[in-house]
Amino acid sequence: MRILTVIGNRPQFVKAAAVSRRLRERHDEVLVHTGQHHDDELSRIFVEELDVPAPERELGIHGGTNVSQTARMLAALEPLLAGERPDLVLVYGDTNSTLSGALAAAQAGIPVAHVEEGMR
């Protein structure tokens, strides 16, 4: 199965550290970093220290209001989904990246899987 995973911020990197390596043992995963947390202290450090697989795609979308950021993510994800043709889109948590990934997948008719850690 081809799975496109959308991540973009610190809590998602932590969750992806627990899921991506295992997922890749059985499936073809394409990891997409939206750029929501672009600062190295909020992003790259978690990828490196938690051994999250390096994202295959980095959208570089950060800054602006929640609405403008989400709109730019949707615009970037639409052609990416068309090109990658995943069987499933995996999203984590409740962020702009989560909303954008889930909405873009739903609009493209691609099933969505959501992982939430639970109460904070």
GROMACS .gro file of N, CA, C and O in nm, residues 2 6 17 24-25 27-28 36 40 42 44-45 47 52 74 95 102 110-111 115:
model
   80
    2ARG      N    1   0.051   0.223  -0.076
    2ARG     CA    2   0.125   0.350  -0.082
    2ARG      C    3   0.055   0.450   0.010
    2ARG      O    4  -0.063   0.481  -0.009
    6VAL      N    5   0.134   1.325   0.613
    6VAL     CA    6   0.152   1.469   0.621
    6VAL      C    7   0.189   1.506   0.765
    6VAL      O    8   0.114   1.477   0.858
   17ALA      N    9   0.774   0.945   1.468
   17ALA     CA   10   0.889   0.866   1.512
   17ALA      C   11   0.845   0.727   1.556
   17ALA      O   12   0.915   0.628   1.534
   24ARG      N   13   0.694   0.161   0.736
   24ARG     CA   14   0.780   0.137   0.620
   24ARG      C   15   0.826  -0.008   0.609
   24ARG      O   16   0.877  -0.049   0.505
   25GLU      N   17   0.809  -0.084   0.714
   25GLU     CA   18   0.843  -0.226   0.708
   25GLU      C   19   0.749  -0.302   0.615
   25GLU      O   20   0.786  -0.405   0.560
   27HIS      N   21   0.487  -0.111   0.409
   27HIS     CA   22   0.422  -0.025   0.310
   27HIS      C   23   0.520   0.075   0.251
   27HIS      O   24   0.625   0.101   0.307
   28ASP      N   25   0.480   0.135   0.141
   28ASP     CA   26   0.557   0.241   0.077
   28ASP      C   27   0.504   0.374   0.132
   28ASP      O   28   0.391   0.411   0.101
   36GLN      N   29   0.509   2.379   0.855
   36GLN     CA   30   0.436   2.457   0.956
   36GLN      C   31   0.530   2.502   1.068
   36GLN      O   32   0.530   2.618   1.106
   40ASP      N   33   1.454   2.518   1.310
   40ASP     CA   34   1.526   2.395   1.338
   40ASP      C   35   1.499   2.341   1.478
   40ASP      O   36   1.497   2.220   1.499
   42LEU      N   37   1.223   2.349   1.633
   42LEU     CA   38   1.088   2.292   1.636
   42LEU      C   39   1.067   2.185   1.530
   42LEU      O   40   0.961   2.124   1.523
   44ARG      N   41   1.369   2.021   1.255
   44ARG     CA   42   1.479   1.932   1.218
   44ARG      C   43   1.539   1.858   1.337
   44ARG      O   44   1.573   1.741   1.328
   45ILE      N   45   1.549   1.924   1.451
   45ILE     CA   46   1.606   1.859   1.569
   45ILE      C   47   1.527   1.734   1.608
   45ILE      O   48   1.583   1.633   1.647
   47VAL      N   49   1.339   1.551   1.399
   47VAL     CA   50   1.360   1.452   1.293
   47VAL      C   51   1.492   1.379   1.318
   47VAL      O   52   1.500   1.256   1.310
   52VAL      N   53   1.327   1.013   1.291
   52VAL     CA   54   1.214   1.013   1.198
   52VAL      C   55   1.274   1.007   1.057
   52VAL      O   56   1.372   1.075   1.029
   74LEU      N   57  -0.316   2.350   0.122
   74LEU     CA   58  -0.411   2.281   0.034
   74LEU      C   59  -0.369   2.294  -0.112
   74LEU      O   60  -0.372   2.196  -0.187
   95THR      N   61  -0.373   2.009   1.375
   95THR     CA   62  -0.302   2.131   1.334
   95THR      C   63  -0.344   2.174   1.194
   95THR      O   64  -0.422   2.105   1.127
  102ALA      N   65  -0.592   1.620   0.550
  102ALA     CA   66  -0.719   1.547   0.550
  102ALA      C   67  -0.816   1.603   0.446
  102ALA      O   68  -0.881   1.527   0.372
  110ILE      N   69  -0.941   1.023  -0.164
  110ILE     CA   70  -0.843   0.931  -0.106
  110ILE      C   71  -0.879   0.910   0.041
  110ILE      O   72  -0.900   1.007   0.114
  111PRO      N   73  -0.884   0.786   0.088
  111PRO     CA   74  -0.915   0.761   0.229
  111PRO      C   75  -0.812   0.828   0.321
  111PRO      O   76  -0.694   0.839   0.287
  115VAL      N   77  -0.427   0.972   1.337
  115VAL     CA   78  -0.368   0.922   1.461
  115VAL      C   79  -0.370   1.036   1.562
  115VAL      O   80  -0.322   1.146   1.535
   0.00000   0.00000   0.00000
